[in-house]
CSV table of C-alpha atoms and ligand atoms in Angstrom, one decimal:
chain,number,residue,atom,x,y,z
O,123,MET,CA,10.7,-19.5,10.0
O,124,THR,CA,7.4,-17.9,9.2
O,125,SER,CA,6.9,-17.3,5.4
O,126,ILE,CA,6.2,-13.8,4.2
O,127,SER,CA,2.8,-15.0,3.0
O,128,GLN,CA,1.9,-16.2,6.5
O,129,ASN,CA,3.1,-12.9,7.9
O,130,ALA,CA,0.9,-11.0,5.4
O,131,ILE,CA,-2.2,-13.1,6.3
O,132,ASP,CA,-1.5,-12.5,10.0
O,133,ILE,CA,-1.4,-8.7,9.4
O,134,LEU,CA,-4.6,-8.7,7.4
O,135,ARG,CA,-6.3,-10.7,10.2
O,136,GLU,CA,-4.9,-8.5,12.9
O,137,ASN,CA,-6.2,-5.3,11.2
O,138,ASP,CA,-9.6,-6.8,10.4
O,139,ARG,CA,-12.5,-5.2,12.3
O,140,GLY,CA,-15.1,-7.7,11.2
O,141,THR,CA,-16.6,-6.0,8.1
O,142,TYR,CA,-13.8,-3.6,7.3
O,143,THR,CA,-10.1,-3.4,7.7
O,144,VAL,CA,-8.1,-0.6,9.2
O,145,PRO,CA,-4.9,0.4,7.3
O,146,THR,CA,-2.9,0.0,10.5
O,147,LYS,CA,-3.6,0.1,14.2
O,148,GLY,CA,-3.2,3.6,15.9
O,149,LEU,CA,-2.2,5.8,12.9
O,150,TYR,CA,-5.3,5.0,10.8
O,151,PRO,CA,-8.2,3.6,12.9
O,152,PHE,CA,-11.0,3.8,10.3
O,153,GLN,CA,-11.8,2.4,6.8
O,154,TRP,CA,-10.1,4.1,3.8
O,155,ASN,CA,-11.5,3.8,0.4
O,156,TRP,CA,-8.7,2.7,-1.9
O,157,ASP,CA,-7.0,0.8,0.9
O,158,SER,CA,-10.1,-1.4,1.3
O,159,CYS,CA,-10.5,-2.2,-2.4
O,160,LEU,CA,-6.8,-3.3,-2.6
O,161,THR,CA,-7.0,-5.0,0.7
O,162,ALA,CA,-9.8,-7.2,-0.6
O,163,LEU,CA,-7.4,-8.5,-3.3
O,164,GLY,CA,-5.2,-9.8,-0.5
O,165,GLN,CA,-8.0,-11.2,1.5
O,166,ARG,CA,-9.3,-13.3,-1.4
O,167,HIS,CA,-6.2,-15.5,-1.1
O,168,PHE,CA,-7.4,-16.9,2.3
O,169,ASP,CA,-11.0,-15.8,2.7
O,170,GLU,CA,-12.9,-15.0,-0.4
O,171,ASN,CA,-16.2,-14.2,1.4
O,172,ARG,CA,-14.4,-11.7,3.6
O,173,ALA,CA,-12.9,-10.0,0.6
O,174,TRP,CA,-16.3,-9.3,-0.9
O,175,THR,CA,-17.5,-8.0,2.4
O,176,GLU,CA,-14.7,-5.4,2.5
O,177,ILE,CA,-15.9,-3.7,-0.7
O,178,GLU,CA,-19.6,-4.2,0.2
O,179,THR,CA,-19.1,-2.4,3.5
O,180,LEU,CA,-17.4,0.6,1.7
O,181,PHE,CA,-20.3,0.9,-0.7
O,182,GLU,CA,-22.9,0.9,2.1
O,183,HIS,CA,-21.5,4.4,2.8
O,184,GLN,CA,-21.8,5.7,-0.7
O,185,TRP,CA,-23.5,9.1,-0.8
O,186,PRO,CA,-26.8,9.5,-2.6
O,187,CYS,CA,-25.0,11.6,-5.2
O,188,GLY,CA,-22.8,8.6,-6.1
O,189,MET,CA,-19.6,9.7,-4.4
O,190,VAL,CA,-17.8,7.1,-2.3
O,191,PRO,CA,-16.0,8.9,0.5
O,192,HIS,CA,-12.3,8.5,1.2
O,193,ILE,CA,-12.8,7.6,4.9
O,194,VAL,CA,-15.7,5.9,6.8
O,195,PHE,CA,-15.5,6.7,10.5
O,196,HIS,CA,-17.1,3.5,11.8
O,197,GLN,CA,-16.1,4.1,15.4
O,198,LYS,CA,-15.1,6.9,17.6
O,199,ASP,CA,-11.3,7.3,17.8
O,200,ASP,CA,-9.5,10.4,18.8
O,201,GLY,CA,-6.2,9.0,17.5
O,202,TYR,CA,-6.7,10.5,14.0
O,203,PHE,CA,-7.0,14.0,12.8
O,204,PRO,CA,-9.1,15.4,11.1
O,205,GLY,CA,-12.0,13.3,12.6
O,206,PRO,CA,-15.7,13.4,11.9
O,207,ASP,CA,-16.4,16.6,13.8
O,208,ILE,CA,-14.1,18.5,11.4
O,209,TRP,CA,-15.6,17.0,8.3
O,210,ALA,CA,-19.2,17.5,9.6
O,211,THR,CA,-20.7,15.8,6.5
O,212,ASP,CA,-23.9,14.9,8.3
O,213,ARG,CA,-24.0,11.3,7.2
O,214,PRO,CA,-25.7,8.5,9.2
O,215,VAL,CA,-22.3,6.9,9.8
O,216,PRO,CA,-19.8,9.8,9.6
O,217,THR,CA,-17.6,10.0,6.6
O,218,SER,CA,-15.2,12.4,5.0
O,219,GLY,CA,-16.5,14.6,2.2
O,220,ILE,CA,-14.0,14.0,-0.5
O,221,THR,CA,-13.1,10.8,-2.5
O,222,GLN,CA,-10.1,8.7,-3.4
O,223,PRO,CA,-8.8,6.8,-6.4
O,224,ALA,CA,-11.6,4.7,-7.9
O,225,VAL,CA,-9.9,1.3,-7.8
O,226,ALA,CA,-13.2,-0.5,-6.9
O,227,GLY,CA,-14.1,-1.4,-10.5
O,228,PHE,CA,-10.8,-3.0,-11.1
O,229,ALA,CA,-10.9,-4.9,-7.8
O,230,LEU,CA,-14.4,-6.1,-8.4
O,231,LYS,CA,-13.5,-7.6,-11.8
O,232,ARG,CA,-10.4,-9.2,-10.3
O,233,LEU,CA,-12.4,-10.8,-7.5
O,234,PHE,CA,-14.9,-12.1,-9.9
O,235,ASP,CA,-12.5,-13.4,-12.5
O,236,ARG,CA,-10.4,-15.2,-10.0
O,237,ALA,CA,-13.2,-16.5,-7.8
O,238,ALA,CA,-13.2,-20.2,-7.0
O,239,ASP,CA,-16.8,-20.3,-8.3
O,240,PRO,CA,-17.7,-17.2,-10.3
O,241,ALA,CA,-21.4,-18.3,-10.6
O,242,GLN,CA,-21.6,-18.3,-6.8
O,243,VAL,CA,-20.4,-14.8,-6.4
O,244,ALA,CA,-22.2,-13.4,-9.5
O,245,PRO,CA,-25.2,-12.0,-7.4
O,246,ARG,CA,-22.7,-10.1,-5.2
O,247,ALA,CA,-20.9,-8.7,-8.2
O,248,ALA,CA,-24.3,-7.8,-9.8
O,249,ALA,CA,-25.3,-5.9,-6.7
O,250,LEU,CA,-22.1,-3.9,-6.6
O,251,LEU,CA,-22.0,-3.1,-10.3
O,252,PRO,CA,-24.6,-0.3,-10.4
O,253,LYS,CA,-23.1,1.3,-7.3
O,254,ILE,CA,-19.7,1.5,-8.9
O,255,ALA,CA,-21.2,2.7,-12.1
O,256,ALA,CA,-23.0,5.5,-10.2
O,257,TRP,CA,-19.6,6.5,-8.7
O,258,HIS,CA,-18.0,6.7,-12.1
O,259,ARG,CA,-21.0,8.7,-13.4
O,260,TRP,CA,-20.6,11.1,-10.5
O,261,PHE,CA,-17.0,11.6,-11.3
O,262,PHE,CA,-17.6,12.6,-14.9
O,263,ALA,CA,-20.6,14.8,-14.0
O,264,THR,CA,-19.0,16.7,-11.2
O,265,ARG,CA,-15.2,16.6,-11.8
O,266,ASP,CA,-15.2,17.0,-15.6
O,267,PRO,CA,-17.8,19.8,-16.0
O,268,LYS,CA,-16.5,20.8,-19.4
O,269,GLY,CA,-16.5,17.2,-20.8
O,270,GLU,CA,-12.7,17.0,-21.4
O,271,GLY,CA,-12.8,13.3,-20.7
O,272,LEU,CA,-10.6,13.5,-17.6
O,273,VAL,CA,-11.5,14.3,-14.0
O,274,ALA,CA,-9.9,16.7,-11.6
O,275,ILE,CA,-9.1,16.1,-7.9
O,276,ILE,CA,-10.0,19.1,-5.7
O,277,HIS,CA,-7.9,18.1,-2.7
O,278,PRO,CA,-4.5,16.5,-2.6
O,279,TRP,CA,-5.9,13.8,-0.2
O,280,GLU,CA,-8.1,12.6,-3.1
O,281,SER,CA,-5.1,11.5,-5.1
O,282,GLY,CA,-4.0,9.2,-2.3
O,283,ARG,CA,-0.5,10.8,-2.8
O,284,ASP,CA,-1.1,13.5,-0.3
O,285,ASN,CA,2.1,15.6,-0.4
O,286,SER,CA,3.4,14.7,-3.9
O,287,ILE,CA,5.7,17.3,-5.5
O,288,ASP,CA,3.0,17.3,-8.3
O,289,TRP,CA,0.7,19.5,-6.1
O,290,ASP,CA,3.3,22.1,-4.9
O,291,ILE,CA,2.5,24.8,-7.5
O,292,PRO,CA,-1.3,24.5,-7.5
O,293,PHE,CA,-1.3,24.1,-3.8
O,294,ASP,CA,0.4,27.4,-3.3
O,295,ARG,CA,-2.7,29.0,-4.5
O,296,VAL,CA,-4.7,27.7,-1.5
O,297,PRO,CA,-4.9,30.2,1.3
O,298,THR,CA,-4.5,29.4,5.0
O,299,ASP,CA,-6.1,32.4,6.6
O,300,GLY,CA,-8.9,31.9,9.0
O,301,ILE,CA,-8.4,28.1,9.7
O,302,ALA,CA,-9.4,26.9,13.1
O,303,PRO,CA,-6.4,26.0,15.4
O,304,TYR,CA,-5.8,22.2,15.3
O,305,THR,CA,-3.5,19.5,16.6
O,306,ARG,CA,-2.1,16.9,14.2
O,307,ARG,CA,-2.1,13.3,15.3
O,308,ASP,CA,-0.1,11.6,12.5
O,309,THR,CA,3.1,13.2,13.8
O,310,GLN,CA,2.5,11.6,17.2
O,311,HIS,CA,2.4,8.1,15.6
O,312,ALA,CA,5.2,8.6,13.0
O,313,ASP,CA,8.4,10.7,12.5
O,314,PRO,CA,7.4,14.3,11.6
O,315,ALA,CA,10.4,14.4,9.1
O,316,HIS,CA,8.6,11.6,7.1
O,317,ARG,CA,5.2,13.3,7.0
O,318,PRO,CA,3.7,16.3,5.2
O,319,THR,CA,4.7,19.7,6.5
O,320,LYS,CA,2.6,22.1,8.7
O,321,ALA,CA,2.3,24.5,5.7
O,322,GLN,CA,0.7,21.6,3.7
O,323,TYR,CA,-1.6,20.6,6.6
O,324,ASP,CA,-2.8,24.2,6.9
O,325,ARG,CA,-3.8,24.1,3.3
O,326,TYR,CA,-5.4,20.6,3.6
O,327,LEU,CA,-7.5,22.1,6.4
O,328,TRP,CA,-8.4,25.3,4.6
O,329,LEU,CA,-9.9,23.2,1.7
O,330,VAL,CA,-11.9,21.0,4.1
O,331,GLU,CA,-13.3,24.1,5.9
O,332,HIS,CA,-14.1,25.8,2.5
O,333,PHE,CA,-16.0,22.7,1.2
O,334,ARG,CA,-17.8,22.3,4.6
O,335,ALA,CA,-19.0,25.9,4.3
O,336,LEU,CA,-20.5,24.9,1.0
O,337,GLN,CA,-22.5,22.1,2.8
O,338,TRP,CA,-20.6,19.4,1.0
O,339,ASP,CA,-22.7,20.0,-2.1
O,340,THR,CA,-20.5,17.9,-4.4
O,341,ALA,CA,-22.0,19.5,-7.5
O,342,ARG,CA,-20.5,22.9,-6.5
O,343,LEU,CA,-17.1,22.0,-5.1
O,344,HIS,CA,-15.1,21.6,-8.3
O,345,ASP,CA,-15.7,25.1,-9.5
O,346,ALA,CA,-15.4,26.5,-6.0
O,347,SER,CA,-12.0,24.9,-5.4
O,348,PRO,CA,-8.8,26.9,-6.0
O,349,PHE,CA,-7.1,23.5,-6.3
O,350,GLN,CA,-8.2,21.5,-9.5
O,351,VAL,CA,-5.6,19.1,-10.8
O,352,VAL,CA,-5.9,16.5,-13.5
O,353,ASP,CA,-3.6,13.7,-12.2
O,354,PRO,CA,-2.6,11.0,-14.7
O,355,GLY,CA,-2.4,8.3,-12.0
O,356,PHE,CA,-5.8,9.1,-10.6
O,357,ASN,CA,-7.4,9.2,-14.1
O,358,ALA,CA,-5.6,6.0,-15.1
O,359,ILE,CA,-7.1,4.1,-12.2
O,360,LEU,CA,-10.6,5.5,-13.0
O,361,LEU,CA,-10.3,4.7,-16.7
O,362,ARG,CA,-9.0,1.1,-16.0
O,363,ALA,CA,-12.0,0.7,-13.6
O,364,CYS,CA,-14.4,1.9,-16.3
O,365,ALA,CA,-13.0,-0.6,-18.8
O,366,ASP,CA,-13.0,-3.4,-16.3
O,367,LEU,CA,-16.5,-2.6,-15.1
O,368,ALA,CA,-17.7,-2.5,-18.7
O,369,ASP,CA,-16.4,-6.0,-19.3
O,370,LEU,CA,-18.0,-7.3,-16.1
O,371,ALA,CA,-21.3,-5.6,-16.9
O,372,GLU,CA,-21.3,-7.3,-20.3
O,373,THR,CA,-20.7,-10.7,-18.6
O,374,LEU,CA,-23.5,-10.0,-16.1
O,375,GLY,CA,-26.0,-8.9,-18.7
O,376,ARG,CA,-25.9,-5.1,-18.0
O,377,SER,CA,-25.2,-3.8,-21.5
O,378,ASP,CA,-26.4,-0.4,-20.5
O,379,LEU,CA,-23.7,0.0,-17.9
O,380,ALA,CA,-21.2,-1.6,-20.2
O,381,ALA,CA,-21.8,0.9,-23.0
O,382,GLU,CA,-21.7,3.9,-20.5
O,383,ASN,CA,-18.4,2.8,-19.0
O,384,ARG,CA,-16.8,1.9,-22.3
O,385,ALA,CA,-17.6,5.4,-23.6
O,386,PHE,CA,-16.0,6.9,-20.4
O,387,ALA,CA,-12.8,4.8,-21.0
O,388,ALA,CA,-12.5,5.6,-24.7
O,389,ARG,CA,-12.9,9.3,-24.3
O,390,GLY,CA,-10.6,9.4,-21.3
O,391,LEU,CA,-7.9,7.4,-23.0
O,392,ALA,CA,-7.9,9.8,-26.0
O,393,ALA,CA,-7.6,12.8,-23.6
O,394,MET,CA,-4.7,11.2,-21.7
O,395,GLU,CA,-2.6,12.0,-24.8
O,396,GLY,CA,-2.7,15.6,-23.8
O,397,LEU,CA,-0.8,14.8,-20.6
O,398,TRP,CA,2.2,13.0,-22.3
O,399,SER,CA,5.6,14.6,-21.9
O,400,PRO,CA,8.2,13.4,-24.5
O,401,ASP,CA,10.9,15.1,-22.5
O,402,HIS,CA,10.2,13.2,-19.3
O,403,GLY,CA,9.2,9.9,-21.0
O,404,GLN,CA,6.0,9.8,-19.0
O,405,TYR,CA,2.7,11.6,-18.3
O,406,LEU,CA,2.4,14.8,-16.2
O,407,ALA,CA,-0.4,16.3,-14.2
O,408,ARG,CA,-2.2,19.3,-15.5
O,409,ASP,CA,-3.2,22.3,-13.4
O,410,ARG,CA,-6.8,22.9,-14.6
O,411,VAL,CA,-6.9,26.4,-13.2
O,412,THR,CA,-4.0,27.6,-15.4
O,413,GLY,CA,-4.2,24.9,-18.0
O,414,GLN,CA,-0.4,24.3,-17.6
O,415,LEU,CA,1.2,20.9,-17.4
O,416,ILE,CA,3.1,20.6,-14.1
O,417,ASP,CA,6.8,20.0,-14.4
O,418,SER,CA,7.0,17.2,-11.9
O,419,ALA,CA,8.0,13.7,-13.1
O,420,SER,CA,6.4,11.8,-10.2
O,421,VAL,CA,5.1,8.2,-10.0
O,422,GLY,CA,1.6,9.5,-10.9
O,423,GLY,CA,2.7,9.8,-14.5
O,424,LEU,CA,4.1,6.2,-14.5
O,425,LEU,CA,1.0,4.8,-12.9
O,426,ALA,CA,-0.8,5.9,-16.1
O,427,ALA,CA,0.4,2.5,-17.4
O,428,PHE,CA,-2.4,1.0,-15.4
O,429,CYS,CA,-4.9,1.9,-18.1
O,430,ALA,CA,-4.8,0.9,-21.7
O,431,ILE,CA,-2.3,3.5,-22.9
O,432,PRO,CA,-0.6,2.8,-26.3
O,433,ALA,CA,2.0,0.1,-26.2
O,434,ASP,CA,4.8,2.4,-27.3
O,435,ARG,CA,4.1,4.8,-24.4
O,436,ALA,CA,4.2,1.8,-21.9
O,437,ALA,CA,7.6,0.8,-23.4
O,438,ILE,CA,8.9,4.3,-22.8
O,439,ILE,CA,7.5,4.3,-19.2
O,440,ALA,CA,9.4,1.0,-18.6
O,441,GLU,CA,12.6,2.7,-19.8
O,442,THR,CA,11.9,5.8,-17.6
O,443,ILE,CA,11.6,3.6,-14.5
O,444,ASP,CA,15.0,2.0,-15.4
O,445,ARG,CA,16.6,5.4,-15.9
O,446,HIS,CA,15.5,6.6,-12.5
O,447,ALA,CA,17.5,3.7,-11.2
O,448,THR,CA,16.7,3.5,-7.5
O,449,ARG,CA,17.8,0.4,-5.7
O,450,TYR,CA,14.2,-0.3,-4.9
O,451,ARG,CA,11.7,0.6,-7.5
O,452,VAL,CA,9.4,2.5,-8.1
O,453,ALA,CA,10.3,5.7,-6.2
O,454,SER,CA,7.4,8.1,-5.9
O,455,HIS,CA,9.7,10.8,-7.2
O,456,PRO,CA,13.0,10.4,-9.1
O,457,PRO,CA,16.2,11.1,-7.1
O,458,GLN,CA,17.5,13.1,-10.1
O,459,ASP,CA,15.1,15.9,-9.3
O,460,PRO,CA,16.5,18.2,-6.5
O,461,ARG,CA,13.1,18.3,-4.9
O,462,PHE,CA,13.3,14.5,-4.2
O,463,ASP,CA,13.1,13.6,-0.5
O,464,ALA,CA,13.9,9.9,0.2
O,465,LYS,CA,11.9,9.6,3.4
O,466,ARG,CA,9.1,12.1,3.2
O,467,TYR,CA,5.9,10.2,2.3
O,468,TRP,CA,5.0,10.8,-1.4
O,469,ARG,CA,8.0,12.9,-2.3
O,470,GLY,CA,10.4,10.0,-2.8
O,471,PRO,CA,9.5,6.8,-0.9
O,472,VAL,CA,8.4,3.5,-2.5
O,473,TRP,CA,4.7,2.4,-1.9
O,474,LEU,CA,3.8,-1.2,-2.7
O,475,VAL,CA,0.3,-0.5,-3.9
O,476,VAL,CA,1.6,1.8,-6.6
O,477,ASN,CA,4.2,-0.8,-7.6
O,478,TYR,CA,1.4,-3.4,-8.0
O,479,MET,CA,-0.7,-1.2,-10.3
O,480,ILE,CA,2.3,-0.2,-12.5
O,481,ALA,CA,3.5,-3.8,-12.7
O,482,ASP,CA,0.0,-5.0,-13.6
O,483,GLY,CA,-0.4,-2.3,-16.3
O,484,LEU,CA,3.1,-2.9,-17.8
O,485,ALA,CA,2.5,-6.7,-18.0
O,486,ARG,CA,-0.7,-6.1,-19.8
O,487,ALA,CA,1.1,-3.8,-22.3
O,488,GLY,CA,3.6,-6.5,-23.1
O,489,GLN,CA,6.4,-5.2,-20.8
O,490,ALA,CA,6.7,-8.5,-18.9
O,491,ASP,CA,10.4,-8.0,-17.9
O,492,ALA,CA,9.8,-4.5,-16.5
O,493,ALA,CA,6.8,-5.8,-14.6
O,494,ALA,CA,8.8,-8.8,-13.2
O,495,ARG,CA,11.6,-6.4,-12.1
O,496,ILE,CA,9.1,-4.4,-10.1
O,497,THR,CA,7.6,-7.5,-8.5
O,498,ALA,CA,11.0,-8.9,-7.6
O,499,SER,CA,12.1,-5.6,-6.1
O,500,SER,CA,8.9,-5.3,-4.1
O,501,LEU,CA,9.3,-8.7,-2.6
O,502,ASP,CA,13.0,-8.0,-1.8
O,503,LEU,CA,11.9,-4.9,0.1
O,504,ILE,CA,9.5,-6.9,2.2
O,505,ARG,CA,11.9,-9.8,2.9
O,506,GLU,CA,14.6,-7.3,4.0
O,507,ASN,CA,12.5,-4.7,5.8
O,508,GLY,CA,9.1,-6.0,6.8
O,509,PHE,CA,5.6,-4.7,6.1
O,510,ALA,CA,5.8,-0.9,6.4
O,511,GLU,CA,3.6,1.8,5.1
O,512,TYR,CA,6.4,3.1,2.7
O,513,TYR,CA,10.1,2.8,2.2
O,514,ASP,CA,13.2,4.8,1.4
O,515,PRO,CA,13.9,3.8,-2.3
O,516,GLN,CA,17.6,3.8,-1.9
O,517,SER,CA,18.3,2.2,1.5
O,518,GLY,CA,15.0,0.3,1.8
O,519,GLU,CA,14.5,1.7,5.3
O,520,PRO,CA,10.9,1.1,6.5
O,521,LEU,CA,8.9,4.3,7.2
O,522,GLY,CA,5.6,5.5,8.5
O,523,GLY,CA,3.2,3.0,10.1
O,524,GLY,CA,4.2,-0.7,10.6
O,525,ARG,CA,2.2,-4.0,10.0
O,526,PHE,CA,0.5,-2.2,7.2
O,527,THR,CA,-2.6,-3.7,5.7
O,528,TRP,CA,-2.4,-2.9,2.0
O,529,THR,CA,1.4,-3.7,1.9
O,530,ALA,CA,0.5,-7.1,3.2
O,531,ALA,CA,-2.3,-7.5,0.7
O,532,MET,CA,0.0,-6.6,-2.2
O,533,VAL,CA,2.5,-9.2,-1.1
O,534,LEU,CA,-0.1,-11.9,-1.4
O,535,GLU,CA,-0.9,-10.6,-4.9
O,536,PHE,CA,2.7,-10.4,-5.9
O,537,LEU,CA,3.3,-14.0,-4.7
O,538,SER,CA,0.3,-15.4,-6.6
G,62,9YW,C1,-4.4,10.3,5.7
G,62,9YW,C2,-4.4,5.2,4.5
G,62,9YW,C3,-4.1,6.5,3.8
G,62,9YW,C4,-3.9,6.2,2.3
G,62,9YW,C5,-3.3,7.5,1.6
G,62,9YW,C6,-2.1,7.8,2.2
G,62,9YW,C7,-2.3,8.1,3.7
G,62,9YW,C8,-3.1,9.8,5.2
G,62,9YW,O1,-2.8,6.9,4.3
G,62,9YW,O2,-3.2,9.2,3.9
G,62,9YW,O3,-4.5,10.9,6.7
G,62,9YW,O4,-5.4,10.0,5.0
G,62,9YW,O5,-1.5,9.0,1.6
G,62,9YW,O6,-3.1,7.2,0.2
G,62,9YW,O7,-5.2,5.9,1.7
G,62,9YW,O8,-3.5,4.2,4.3
């Protein structure tokens, strides 16, 4: 019998396109930002050199302003919508015009710390360091214009949790009039009942067309967007990346970048307190347009444990995960909420990448048992149901794309 680690390696090799890895064949034929950074963590277990290349390739497509786009369209492929013609960002190699969770700083530090020979990879780390620092600088300059310490996403796709219940209220404000007719491709690869709705796609597209009309001038898009949301999960990833990048910068003799990123992390952590909900026992997203916290206890507020939140908050998050009590943890939305939908993408299903980051954060915060329960549950899910894109948290049914890259990468991490 083939071991799950060998299966995971086979999937990572199968989806490898030489210098970048596709999330899965057919459904997602390009390079996605946070997928790649997490994929590198899996690749390091069998090919360290290849893992570094994955992140280096992504940063070759960083925009001059510092933004790292959420998709790099390396090759033509009509199997995905919206493709490069819709984005029309006018980049040498086409990319999308929005970003994704900034997990690169965390991934870089982990690759460096766990390298077989850190001295040998130090030059590669030193070359990536200022690029990641420029991305972080871009975030705070363009997505936190009032200096609150936390950044906003301006499109649900940026969160990586596309159709989360968190976005329902602010997303209602996005109009749909005037969008060009389009044909979705995701619903041709996967069950439409497990994907975002047409009403959501219309709004995704309206925002893309709106930003395109502003020539993708990233300095203007935040204020011009009717959708501005401060997501605790997205910010936790960025703040963890800032703290990790600061440590690495110190080690590599870049005390300027260390100081800058430490300051981002400290200010952001203080501001995270404003997102805490004692009633829900977790953090919540804030609608920046209205200033209101959004009453949606999704996994984004549990993912906050990935950054250095206070230990008592991490303990409460561990209890909240237990209280939601799905057979497979961690559901992207708790079944106790009537809006929960066990099979629809980010409105209920379990995603292994999120599990990995929550478990990592809880372990660091002294919640070793809670972290171990997430790891064990994640590996059960794979042994029983294979390497899917996401899973029903109650039945474990595999959903979305199959032979999925970042799921495979996380398995190698969970097993290590
Ligand atoms: C899309 C690739 C991406 C992930 C996102 C996930 C989904 C669909 O797939 O997005 O069309 O971009 O929501 O987090 O990066 O795996």
